[in-house]
Tab-separated table of C-alpha atoms and ligand atoms in Angstrom:
chain	number	residue	atom	x	y	z
A	548	MET	CA	125.561	131.091	112.193
A	549	TYR	CA	123.117	133.946	111.523
A	550	GLU	CA	120.645	131.593	109.821
A	551	GLU	CA	120.846	129.189	112.777
A	552	PHE	CA	120.288	132.101	115.150
A	553	LEU	CA	117.219	133.284	113.191
A	554	ALA	CA	115.808	129.777	113.177
A	555	GLU	CA	116.189	129.613	116.954
A	556	TYR	CA	115.073	133.206	117.616
A	557	PRO	CA	112.519	134.003	114.869
A	558	ALA	CA	111.240	137.053	116.787
A	559	TYR	CA	114.513	138.792	115.872
A	560	ARG	CA	113.145	139.179	112.320
A	561	THR	CA	110.453	141.526	113.653
A	562	THR	CA	113.180	143.979	114.683
A	563	THR	CA	115.034	144.439	111.396
A	564	HIS	CA	114.047	148.130	111.299
A	565	LEU	CA	116.679	148.491	114.038
A	566	ASP	CA	119.337	147.382	111.521
A	567	ALA	CA	118.297	150.297	109.306
A	568	LEU	CA	118.411	152.584	112.342
A	569	ARG	CA	121.944	151.398	113.127
A	570	ALA	CA	123.040	151.944	109.524
A	571	ASN	CA	121.671	155.510	109.496
A	572	ASP	CA	122.014	156.763	113.014
A	573	TYR	CA	124.865	154.795	114.579
A	574	LEU	CA	127.035	154.623	111.474
A	575	ARG	CA	130.172	155.222	113.504
A	576	LEU	CA	129.969	151.718	114.980
A	577	ASP	CA	130.448	149.908	111.689
A	578	ALA	CA	132.566	152.673	110.155
A	579	HIS	CA	135.154	152.075	112.896
A	580	GLY	CA	134.543	148.323	113.311
A	581	VAL	CA	133.582	148.869	116.945
A	582	VAL	CA	131.750	146.223	118.956
A	583	TYR	CA	130.034	148.146	121.724
A	584	LEU	CA	128.798	145.931	124.540
A	585	ASP	CA	128.310	148.273	127.480
A	586	TYR	CA	124.759	149.592	127.069
A	587	THR	CA	124.236	149.212	130.809
A	588	GLY	CA	127.177	151.517	131.369
A	589	ALA	CA	125.774	153.967	128.825
A	590	CYS	CA	123.514	153.765	125.807
A	591	LEU	CA	124.970	155.216	122.606
A	592	HIS	CA	123.406	158.364	121.180
A	593	ALA	CA	121.982	158.494	117.678
A	594	ASP	CA	123.414	161.089	115.279
A	595	SER	CA	119.881	162.379	114.665
A	596	GLN	CA	119.352	163.179	118.355
A	597	VAL	CA	122.387	165.439	118.395
A	598	LEU	CA	121.424	167.115	115.113
A	599	ARG	CA	117.861	167.742	116.292
A	600	HIS	CA	119.119	169.118	119.574
A	601	ALA	CA	121.617	171.391	117.824
A	602	ALA	CA	118.865	172.640	115.490
A	603	LEU	CA	116.596	173.342	118.458
A	604	LEU	CA	119.286	175.301	120.304
A	605	ALA	CA	120.156	177.220	117.145
A	606	SER	CA	116.559	178.272	116.621
A	607	ARG	CA	115.704	179.660	120.076
A	608	VAL	CA	116.973	182.268	122.468
A	609	LEU	CA	117.172	180.406	125.752
A	610	GLY	CA	117.864	182.128	129.070
A	611	ASN	CA	118.036	181.044	132.696
A	612	PRO	CA	114.576	179.615	133.447
A	613	HIS	CA	114.230	181.365	136.813
A	614	SER	CA	112.491	184.511	135.544
A	615	ALA	CA	109.710	185.855	133.402
A	616	SER	CA	111.653	187.267	130.437
A	617	PRO	CA	110.864	185.874	126.969
A	618	ALA	CA	114.265	184.107	126.876
A	619	SER	CA	113.587	182.595	130.279
A	620	LEU	CA	110.059	181.529	129.344
A	621	ASN	CA	111.438	179.793	126.228
A	622	SER	CA	113.633	177.633	128.449
A	623	THR	CA	110.821	176.986	130.916
A	624	ALA	CA	108.594	175.813	128.068
A	625	LEU	CA	111.250	173.306	126.955
A	626	VAL	CA	111.850	172.038	130.501
A	627	GLU	CA	108.127	171.626	131.174
A	628	GLY	CA	107.647	169.923	127.805
A	629	ALA	CA	110.388	167.453	128.742
A	630	ARG	CA	108.758	166.876	132.124
A	631	ARG	CA	105.422	166.077	130.493
A	632	ALA	CA	107.132	163.746	128.009
A	633	VAL	CA	108.877	161.873	130.826
A	634	LEU	CA	105.650	161.442	132.784
A	635	GLU	CA	103.858	160.222	129.664
A	636	TRP	CA	106.662	157.799	128.811
A	637	PHE	CA	106.263	156.084	132.174
A	638	ASN	CA	102.444	156.324	132.126
A	639	ALA	CA	102.713	158.445	135.245
A	640	ALA	CA	100.940	161.724	134.381
A	641	GLY	CA	98.677	162.832	137.206
A	642	ASP	CA	100.038	160.249	139.678
A	643	TYR	CA	103.725	161.153	139.821
A	644	THR	CA	105.975	164.193	139.974
A	645	ALA	CA	109.063	164.208	137.745
A	646	ILE	CA	112.022	165.882	139.458
A	647	PHE	CA	115.001	166.511	137.202
A	648	THR	CA	118.372	165.603	138.694
A	649	ALA	CA	121.924	165.221	137.392
A	650	ASN	CA	121.591	161.421	137.126
A	651	ALA	CA	120.014	158.396	138.831
A	652	THR	CA	122.424	158.874	141.730
A	653	GLY	CA	121.085	162.397	142.263
A	654	ALA	CA	117.544	160.981	142.368
A	655	LEU	CA	118.574	158.349	144.913
A	656	LYS	CA	120.359	160.905	147.061
A	657	HIS	CA	117.202	163.033	147.200
A	658	VAL	CA	115.324	160.063	148.650
A	659	GLY	CA	118.153	159.164	151.037
A	660	GLU	CA	118.551	162.615	152.517
A	661	SER	CA	114.859	163.506	152.624
A	662	TYR	CA	113.165	160.256	153.657
A	663	PRO	CA	112.001	160.499	157.330
A	664	PHE	CA	114.319	157.787	158.706
A	665	ALA	CA	114.012	157.619	162.497
A	666	PRO	CA	114.405	155.163	165.397
A	667	GLY	CA	111.746	152.471	165.046
A	668	GLY	CA	111.772	152.799	161.268
A	669	ARG	CA	113.667	150.651	158.794
A	670	LEU	CA	115.603	150.606	155.563
A	671	LEU	CA	115.523	147.268	153.754
A	672	LEU	CA	117.938	146.919	150.840
A	673	SER	CA	118.276	144.146	148.307
A	674	VAL	CA	121.795	142.632	148.418
A	675	ASP	CA	121.602	143.293	144.682
A	676	ASN	CA	121.791	147.092	144.595
A	677	HIS	CA	123.965	149.715	142.973
A	678	ASN	CA	126.182	151.562	145.451
A	679	SER	CA	124.126	154.689	144.858
A	680	VAL	CA	121.287	152.781	146.569
A	681	ASN	CA	123.540	151.076	149.139
A	682	GLY	CA	124.753	154.525	150.178
A	683	ILE	CA	121.259	155.434	151.439
A	684	ARG	CA	122.015	153.236	154.457
A	685	GLU	CA	124.334	155.983	155.755
A	686	PHE	CA	121.388	158.411	155.926
A	687	ALA	CA	119.227	155.754	157.582
A	688	ARG	CA	121.903	154.906	160.171
A	689	ALA	CA	122.592	158.556	160.933
A	690	HIS	CA	118.904	159.008	161.792
A	691	GLY	CA	118.645	155.862	163.909
A	692	ALA	CA	116.648	153.658	161.536
A	693	ALA	CA	117.468	149.931	161.405
A	694	VAL	CA	119.233	148.783	158.230
A	695	ALA	CA	118.893	145.257	156.861
A	696	TYR	CA	119.595	143.419	153.623
A	697	ALA	CA	117.330	140.976	151.767
A	698	PRO	CA	119.599	138.125	150.579
A	699	LEU	CA	119.901	136.445	147.186
A	700	THR	CA	119.614	132.814	146.197
A	701	VAL	CA	122.593	130.921	144.738
A	702	PRO	CA	123.313	130.355	141.866
A	703	GLU	CA	120.545	132.453	140.202
A	704	LEU	CA	121.169	135.488	142.420
A	705	ARG	CA	117.466	136.335	142.624
A	706	LEU	CA	115.879	137.754	145.766
A	707	ASP	CA	115.139	134.945	148.210
A	708	ALA	CA	111.318	135.245	148.336
A	709	ALA	CA	110.805	133.547	151.714
A	710	ARG	CA	113.534	135.500	153.494
A	711	LEU	CA	112.371	138.730	151.872
A	712	ASP	CA	108.833	138.120	153.101
A	713	ALA	CA	110.163	137.533	156.608
A	714	ARG	CA	112.090	140.814	156.471
A	715	LEU	CA	109.081	142.702	155.090
A	716	GLY	CA	107.005	141.359	157.972
A	717	GLU	CA	109.416	142.821	160.548
A	718	CYS	CA	108.403	146.468	160.202
A	719	ASP	CA	106.385	148.639	162.540
A	720	ARG	CA	103.555	149.980	160.385
A	721	GLY	CA	103.419	153.187	162.392
A	722	ALA	CA	107.020	154.079	161.504
A	723	SER	CA	108.587	155.123	158.199
A	724	ASN	CA	110.002	152.095	156.375
A	725	LEU	CA	111.716	152.111	153.012
A	726	PHE	CA	112.430	149.073	150.819
A	727	ALA	CA	114.824	149.641	147.909
A	728	PHE	CA	115.542	147.258	145.052
A	729	PRO	CA	116.491	147.430	141.367
A	730	ALA	CA	113.996	146.556	138.627
A	731	GLN	CA	116.985	145.030	136.845
A	732	SER	CA	120.316	144.147	138.356
A	733	ASN	CA	123.196	145.966	136.699
A	734	PHE	CA	125.388	143.023	137.766
A	735	THR	CA	123.485	139.891	136.721
A	736	GLY	CA	120.646	141.301	134.618
A	737	VAL	CA	118.141	139.609	136.944
A	738	GLN	CA	114.768	141.340	136.816
A	739	HIS	CA	113.372	141.392	140.322
A	740	PRO	CA	109.572	141.095	140.152
A	741	LEU	CA	107.705	144.402	140.091
A	742	GLU	CA	104.969	142.646	142.106
A	743	LEU	CA	107.291	143.092	145.091
A	744	VAL	CA	106.150	146.714	145.181
A	745	ALA	CA	102.578	145.752	146.070
A	746	ARG	CA	103.784	143.094	148.504
A	747	ALA	CA	105.971	145.605	150.324
A	748	HIS	CA	103.131	148.169	150.370
A	749	ASP	CA	100.848	145.559	151.972
A	750	HIS	CA	103.380	145.141	154.784
A	751	GLY	CA	103.629	148.909	155.393
A	752	TRP	CA	106.737	149.866	153.414
A	753	ASP	CA	107.384	152.675	150.972
A	754	VAL	CA	109.241	151.412	147.919
A	755	LEU	CA	112.181	152.865	146.051
A	756	LEU	CA	112.586	151.205	142.649
A	757	ASP	CA	115.944	151.813	140.996
A	758	ALA	CA	114.993	151.536	137.336
A	759	ALA	CA	118.274	152.828	135.861
A	760	ALA	CA	119.329	149.514	134.273
A	761	PHE	CA	115.778	148.384	133.416
A	762	VAL	CA	114.276	151.207	131.401
A	763	PRO	CA	116.701	151.308	128.423
A	764	SER	CA	115.190	148.088	127.029
A	765	ASN	CA	112.012	147.460	129.039
A	766	ARG	CA	108.700	149.254	129.268
A	767	LEU	CA	107.976	150.557	132.780
A	768	ASP	CA	104.319	151.369	133.469
A	769	LEU	CA	104.180	153.227	136.756
A	770	ARG	CA	100.397	153.194	136.891
A	771	ALA	CA	100.670	149.400	137.054
A	772	ALA	CA	103.757	149.046	139.296
A	773	LYS	CA	103.131	152.012	141.675
A	774	PRO	CA	106.522	152.307	143.416
A	775	ASP	CA	106.814	155.418	145.582
A	776	PHE	CA	110.140	156.555	144.158
A	777	VAL	CA	111.876	155.698	140.893
A	778	SER	CA	115.392	156.624	139.757
A	779	VAL	CA	116.561	156.858	136.135
A	780	SER	CA	119.452	158.351	134.123
A	781	PHE	CA	118.550	159.473	130.607
A	782	TYR	CA	121.962	158.744	129.038
A	783	LYS	CA	121.348	155.085	129.944
A	784	MET	CA	118.040	155.185	128.050
A	785	PHE	CA	119.129	156.985	124.876
A	786	GLY	CA	122.758	158.060	125.224
A	787	TYR	CA	122.305	161.820	124.961
A	788	PRO	CA	122.193	164.098	126.834
A	789	THR	CA	124.438	163.093	129.708
A	790	GLY	CA	124.031	164.963	132.983
A	791	VAL	CA	120.263	164.583	133.293
A	792	GLY	CA	118.315	162.074	135.349
A	793	CYS	CA	115.014	162.000	137.111
A	794	LEU	CA	113.349	161.106	140.365
A	795	LEU	CA	109.763	160.067	139.765
A	796	ALA	CA	107.912	160.403	143.045
A	797	ARG	CA	104.371	159.223	143.641
A	798	ASN	CA	102.263	162.267	144.517
A	799	GLU	CA	100.771	160.403	147.463
A	800	THR	CA	104.194	159.762	149.032
A	801	LEU	CA	106.152	162.848	147.926
A	802	PRO	CA	104.984	164.953	150.917
A	803	LYS	CA	106.791	162.468	153.192
A	804	LEU	CA	110.145	163.688	151.871
A	805	LYS	CA	111.549	166.483	154.018
A	806	ARG	CA	114.429	168.313	152.446
A	807	PRO	CA	117.344	168.965	154.816
A	808	TRP	CA	118.179	172.302	153.223
A	809	PHE	CA	117.026	174.849	150.701
A	810	ALA	CA	118.789	176.435	147.779
A	811	GLY	CA	118.312	178.919	144.994
A	812	GLY	CA	115.369	177.765	142.911
A	813	THR	CA	113.748	175.643	145.637
A	814	VAL	CA	112.063	178.287	147.793
A	815	ASN	CA	108.955	180.392	147.446
A	816	PHE	CA	110.260	182.633	150.205
A	817	ALA	CA	113.481	182.912	152.227
A	818	THR	CA	114.720	185.589	154.602
A	819	VAL	CA	118.068	186.259	156.165
A	820	GLY	CA	116.769	188.348	159.065
A	821	GLY	CA	113.968	185.976	159.983
A	822	HIS	CA	115.957	182.740	159.520
A	823	ARG	CA	112.928	181.283	157.744
A	824	HIS	CA	112.209	179.799	154.371
A	825	VAL	CA	109.183	178.373	152.609
A	826	LEU	CA	110.041	175.516	150.278
A	827	SER	CA	108.366	175.461	146.866
A	828	PRO	CA	105.838	172.658	146.452
A	829	GLY	CA	106.269	169.725	144.068
A	830	GLU	CA	109.319	169.288	141.882
A	831	ALA	CA	110.507	172.876	142.329
A	832	GLY	CA	111.377	172.176	145.983
A	833	PHE	CA	113.898	169.552	144.839
A	834	GLU	CA	115.477	171.132	141.787
A	835	ASP	CA	118.456	172.869	143.354
A	836	GLY	CA	119.921	175.871	141.604
A	837	THR	CA	119.683	176.273	137.844
A	838	LEU	CA	118.523	173.174	136.016
A	839	ASN	CA	120.594	171.811	133.156
A	840	TYR	CA	117.968	173.363	130.895
A	841	LEU	CA	119.818	173.121	127.588
A	842	SER	CA	120.434	169.405	128.073
A	843	ILE	CA	116.917	168.827	129.406
A	844	ALA	CA	115.714	170.153	126.048
A	845	GLY	CA	117.314	167.025	124.552
A	846	VAL	CA	115.326	164.632	126.743
A	847	GLU	CA	112.101	164.868	124.738
A	848	ILE	CA	114.120	164.321	121.534
A	849	GLY	CA	115.621	161.206	123.110
A	850	LEU	CA	112.238	159.868	124.167
A	851	ARG	CA	110.855	160.440	120.668
A	852	HIS	CA	113.848	158.559	119.271
A	853	LEU	CA	113.197	155.646	121.622
A	854	ALA	CA	109.504	155.675	120.728
A	855	ALA	CA	110.281	155.584	116.990
A	856	ALA	CA	112.645	152.634	117.493
A	857	GLY	CA	110.004	150.993	119.700
A	858	ILE	CA	110.861	149.983	123.251
A	859	ASP	CA	109.170	146.603	122.746
A	860	ALA	CA	111.184	145.955	119.582
A	861	ILE	CA	114.400	146.876	121.412
A	862	HIS	CA	113.402	144.494	124.193
A	863	THR	CA	112.693	141.662	121.755
A	864	ARG	CA	115.969	142.166	119.927
A	865	VAL	CA	118.244	142.377	122.965
A	866	MET	CA	116.601	139.346	124.573
A	867	CYS	CA	117.131	137.256	121.408
A	868	LEU	CA	120.799	138.246	121.452
A	869	THR	CA	121.069	137.534	125.179
A	870	GLY	CA	119.453	134.099	124.869
A	871	TRP	CA	121.741	133.132	122.003
A	872	LEU	CA	124.951	134.384	123.618
A	873	LEU	CA	124.112	132.818	126.981
A	874	SER	CA	123.611	129.390	125.415
A	875	LYS	CA	126.849	129.685	123.431
A	876	LEU	CA	128.928	130.817	126.404
A	877	VAL	CA	127.541	128.137	128.715
A	878	ALA	CA	128.528	125.496	126.144
A	879	LEU	CA	132.126	126.756	125.753
A	880	CYS	CA	134.598	124.130	126.978
A	881	HIS	CA	138.337	123.592	126.877
A	882	SER	CA	139.680	120.592	124.960
A	883	ASN	CA	139.815	118.648	128.235
A	884	GLY	CA	136.060	119.134	128.655
A	885	ARG	CA	136.287	121.690	131.486
A	886	PRO	CA	133.912	124.677	131.173
A	887	MET	CA	135.512	127.970	130.136
A	888	VAL	CA	132.917	130.408	131.422
A	889	ARG	CA	131.031	130.963	134.625
A	890	ILE	CA	127.890	133.079	134.220
A	891	TYR	CA	126.713	135.036	137.271
A	892	GLY	CA	122.942	134.716	137.627
A	893	PRO	CA	120.439	132.862	135.433
A	894	ILE	CA	121.781	131.035	132.375
A	895	THR	CA	118.526	131.252	130.387
A	896	PRO	CA	116.694	134.429	129.298
A	897	ALA	CA	113.673	133.967	131.592
A	898	GLY	CA	113.250	136.671	134.249
A	899	ARG	CA	116.344	138.594	133.258
A	900	GLY	CA	117.454	141.408	130.993
A	901	ALA	CA	120.157	141.913	128.375
A	902	ILE	CA	123.184	141.772	130.652
A	903	ILE	CA	125.611	138.840	130.841
A	904	THR	CA	128.250	138.905	133.547
A	905	MET	CA	130.915	136.238	133.622
A	906	ASN	CA	134.399	135.099	134.492
A	907	PHE	CA	136.656	132.868	132.431
A	908	TYR	CA	138.578	129.847	133.721
A	909	ASP	CA	141.628	128.140	132.232
A	910	PRO	CA	141.847	124.417	131.362
A	911	ALA	CA	142.912	123.602	134.942
A	912	GLY	CA	139.939	125.511	136.344
A	913	HIS	CA	142.005	128.520	137.444
A	914	LEU	CA	140.352	131.915	137.383
A	915	VAL	CA	141.408	134.063	134.434
A	916	ASP	CA	142.200	137.689	135.275
A	917	TYR	CA	139.267	139.654	133.851
A	918	ARG	CA	141.461	142.717	133.446
A	919	ARG	CA	143.613	140.753	130.993
A	920	VAL	CA	140.470	139.578	129.177
A	921	GLU	CA	139.279	143.175	128.914
A	922	GLU	CA	142.648	144.162	127.473
A	923	LEU	CA	142.505	141.366	124.880
A	924	ALA	CA	138.906	142.259	124.001
A	925	GLY	CA	139.952	145.895	123.588
A	926	GLN	CA	142.607	144.829	121.096
A	927	GLN	CA	139.770	143.310	119.032
A	928	GLY	CA	137.759	146.545	119.167
A	929	ILE	CA	135.330	145.155	121.737
A	930	SER	CA	134.181	147.535	124.478
A	931	LEU	CA	132.851	145.782	127.568
A	932	ARG	CA	132.845	146.412	131.284
A	933	THR	CA	134.857	144.826	134.097
A	934	GLY	CA	134.969	145.141	137.880
A	935	CYS	CA	131.987	144.919	140.205
A	936	PHE	CA	129.967	147.626	138.392
A	937	CYS	CA	129.373	149.556	141.655
A	938	ASN	CA	127.204	146.651	142.820
A	939	PRO	CA	129.262	144.507	145.205
A	940	GLY	CA	126.438	142.355	146.671
A	941	PRO	CA	125.743	139.747	143.961
A	942	GLY	CA	129.458	138.998	143.479
A	943	GLU	CA	129.938	138.654	147.247
A	944	THR	CA	127.008	136.214	147.388
A	945	ALA	CA	128.138	134.201	144.362
A	946	GLU	CA	131.737	133.950	145.575
A	947	ASP	CA	130.828	133.494	149.228
A	948	ILE	CA	132.930	136.490	150.204
A	949	THR	CA	132.435	136.925	153.931
A	950	GLU	CA	132.637	139.880	156.273
A	951	GLU	CA	135.818	138.207	157.576
A	952	ASP	CA	137.373	138.365	154.083
A	953	ILE	CA	136.494	142.037	153.803
A	954	VAL	CA	137.731	142.945	157.301
A	955	ALA	CA	141.011	141.107	156.579
A	956	GLY	CA	141.362	143.119	153.362
A	957	LEU	CA	140.680	146.437	155.080
A	958	GLU	CA	143.036	145.623	157.964
A	959	ALA	CA	145.822	144.702	155.559
A	960	ASN	CA	145.249	147.848	153.544
A	961	PRO	CA	143.001	150.649	154.851
A	962	GLY	CA	143.110	152.279	151.402
A	963	LEU	CA	141.707	149.105	149.800
A	964	THR	CA	140.770	149.225	146.119
A	965	LEU	CA	138.956	146.617	144.015
A	966	PRO	CA	142.125	145.477	142.135
A	967	LEU	CA	143.982	145.052	145.461
A	968	PHE	CA	141.031	143.188	146.965
A	969	LEU	CA	140.857	140.971	143.880
A	970	GLN	CA	144.496	139.952	144.351
A	971	MET	CA	144.034	139.365	148.051
A	972	ILE	CA	140.771	137.430	147.814
A	973	THR	CA	142.090	135.205	145.035
A	974	HIS	CA	145.063	134.173	147.143
A	975	ARG	CA	143.093	134.004	150.392
A	976	GLY	CA	140.244	131.793	149.268
A	977	GLY	CA	140.465	131.199	145.524
A	978	LYS	CA	137.557	133.613	145.094
A	979	SER	CA	136.961	136.348	142.538
A	980	ALA	CA	136.097	139.939	143.396
A	981	GLY	CA	134.815	141.180	140.081
A	982	ALA	CA	133.857	139.965	136.662
A	983	MET	CA	133.295	141.107	133.099
A	984	ARG	CA	129.963	142.253	131.747
A	985	VAL	CA	128.499	142.508	128.279
A	986	SER	CA	125.170	144.223	127.712
A	987	PHE	CA	123.018	144.908	124.658
A	988	GLY	CA	120.924	147.909	123.674
A	989	ILE	CA	119.180	149.869	120.949
A	990	ALA	CA	121.955	149.587	118.318
A	991	SER	CA	123.079	146.008	119.065
A	992	ASN	CA	122.978	143.423	116.302
A	993	PHE	CA	123.796	139.764	115.832
A	994	ALA	CA	127.292	140.575	114.576
A	995	ASP	CA	128.089	142.167	117.976
A	996	ALA	CA	127.046	139.017	119.837
A	997	GLN	CA	128.890	136.802	117.373
A	998	ARG	CA	132.088	138.868	117.570
A	999	PHE	CA	132.080	138.509	121.347
A	1000	TYR	CA	131.444	134.779	121.127
A	1001	GLU	CA	134.300	134.370	118.653
A	1002	PHE	CA	136.572	136.384	120.921
A	1003	ALA	CA	135.579	134.245	123.939
A	1004	SER	CA	136.351	131.134	121.896
A	1005	THR	CA	139.942	132.324	121.419
A	1006	LEU	CA	140.490	131.808	125.172
A	1007	ARG	CA	140.057	128.048	124.739
A	1008	ASP	CA	143.033	126.112	126.154
A	1009	GLN	CA	144.886	129.306	127.118
A	1010	THR	CA	146.839	128.843	130.332
A	1011	ARG	CA	148.673	132.058	130.998
A	1012	LEU	CA	145.861	134.416	131.973
A	1013	THR	CA	145.129	133.261	135.524
A	1014	ILE	CA	145.442	134.816	138.953
A	1015	GLY	CA	146.208	132.716	142.002
A	1016	GLU	CA	144.905	129.255	142.562
A	1017	ALA	CA	141.152	129.600	142.101
A	1018	THR	CA	139.287	126.567	140.838
A	1019	PHE	CA	135.707	126.713	139.627
A	1020	ASP	CA	133.301	123.848	140.179
A	1021	ILE	CA	130.564	124.010	137.551
A	1022	GLU	CA	128.267	121.622	139.469
A	1023	SER	CA	128.010	123.723	142.595
A	1024	CYS	CA	128.571	127.021	140.769
A	1025	ARG	CA	131.169	127.805	143.409
A	1026	VAL	CA	134.836	128.604	143.316
A	1027	ILE	CA	136.782	126.097	145.385
A	1028	ARG	CA	140.439	125.817	146.307
A	1029	ASP	CA	142.657	123.435	144.365
A	1030	GLY	CA	142.353	119.976	145.862
A	1031	SER	CA	139.487	120.859	148.231
B	1430	LIG	C1	121.065	149.930	138.473
B	1430	LIG	C2	121.799	151.248	138.526
B	1430	LIG	N1	121.449	152.145	139.433
B	1430	LIG	C3	122.042	153.334	139.534
B	1430	LIG	C4	123.076	153.670	138.689
B	1430	LIG	C5	123.712	155.004	138.842
B	1430	LIG	O1	123.539	155.734	137.670
B	1430	LIG	P1	124.284	157.129	137.468
B	1430	LIG	O2	125.753	156.813	137.532
B	1430	LIG	O3	123.857	157.577	136.119
B	1430	LIG	O4	123.859	158.015	138.556
B	1430	LIG	C6	123.496	152.761	137.728
B	1430	LIG	C7	124.633	153.055	136.856
B	1430	LIG	O5	125.294	152.194	136.335
B	1430	LIG	C8	122.829	151.513	137.631
B	1430	LIG	O6	123.172	150.598	136.709
């Protein structure tokens, strides 16, 4: 199988240095026979990153960065070095400010709470967005801005270009308008075109690009793309450290953000008696309290690790694996000829990243319970992800889940959870609320993809893993009721 794969994806041969990296730096995968397929959930850390970080911490006296003592200055030097490295990585030095946060969600919340939403202004969200972006609509609503969604096409689940253009054309140029979309969907892997940034700018919008799922295996050049705000989590890029993310804000647009409060570390001056404060300029005005300075010291180590592996090589490798696995899964059929797998989003590698989200169907076309599939995969040492991945929009579009379905679910159970909704929606309309996702990253190899394919093949002709009466029609890429 490997020889066939290499013949079909010869570019994979250019990435064999990543096999050596896996053998040296991610030894625990093969030592424990683990197939890790959730790089979109979190990248794995290399042993060498942790060792380098430990050596760094052991060699310096590092104090709280908020003062001028030698111990404090040591920490400040490491934090500022990491900041420079981040800006360089994204080709953003001079044009952007890097604001350290706890994670991508922290970066998104900064934009949500500080963007000048007001009546007359707008927030336009892609239906394909992580909930940490969807949540910004609550800030927009609270300040009287109009909130709208740009829909997706079926079955590819890409942004509908014509309807997006119409929405972009609706804004009042004199007001503050924010358009937010992901560079790569964490649900389908679709890569929404970065050219949308310029198109939205032309219509008078500021642009928030959620790059959290894109940057672990794609190069992002901010000087070329020019979004106003960008969110990333470093553990998704190189596994370690957790607890550090970044908001990259374009210097031209950053002054638009008005912080709703101040905190220790964010002010140049604050008085109790005078009820006044003067916010620090630039990143300092956004970095609340004491930064996670020891972990931030690991960010530059992580970036160097990614640079040594080569982001383009990682991209090449994961896209070869994605192309191969997609074609294999699409071809999987039961003995009666019915397809076994439904892929959400594009079924070829063009215009997408290294994420494959799917559901399985039994020989009668009934939806297989993805929680059971996850359990079976776990028994084989395969780690993957199930649910809606905090991104409900693409699944709702693909399954035609309506507001009526959701209201019925909430009325039946005000404390609704995804598993409960899955049960309800399957019985109500034969639809699925959730799926399973595999994703590749820096330490992935062909054996990982093959092990998943072999596992998927074991579901052929199995009949006892279904929920409800869902039937999947491969022609229309829709779930239909039995007999409809
Ligand atoms: C596209 C996307 N955006 C945002 C996030 C939120 O990241 P974090 O949980 O690190 O804040 C994720 C996490 O899965 C993601 O995939």
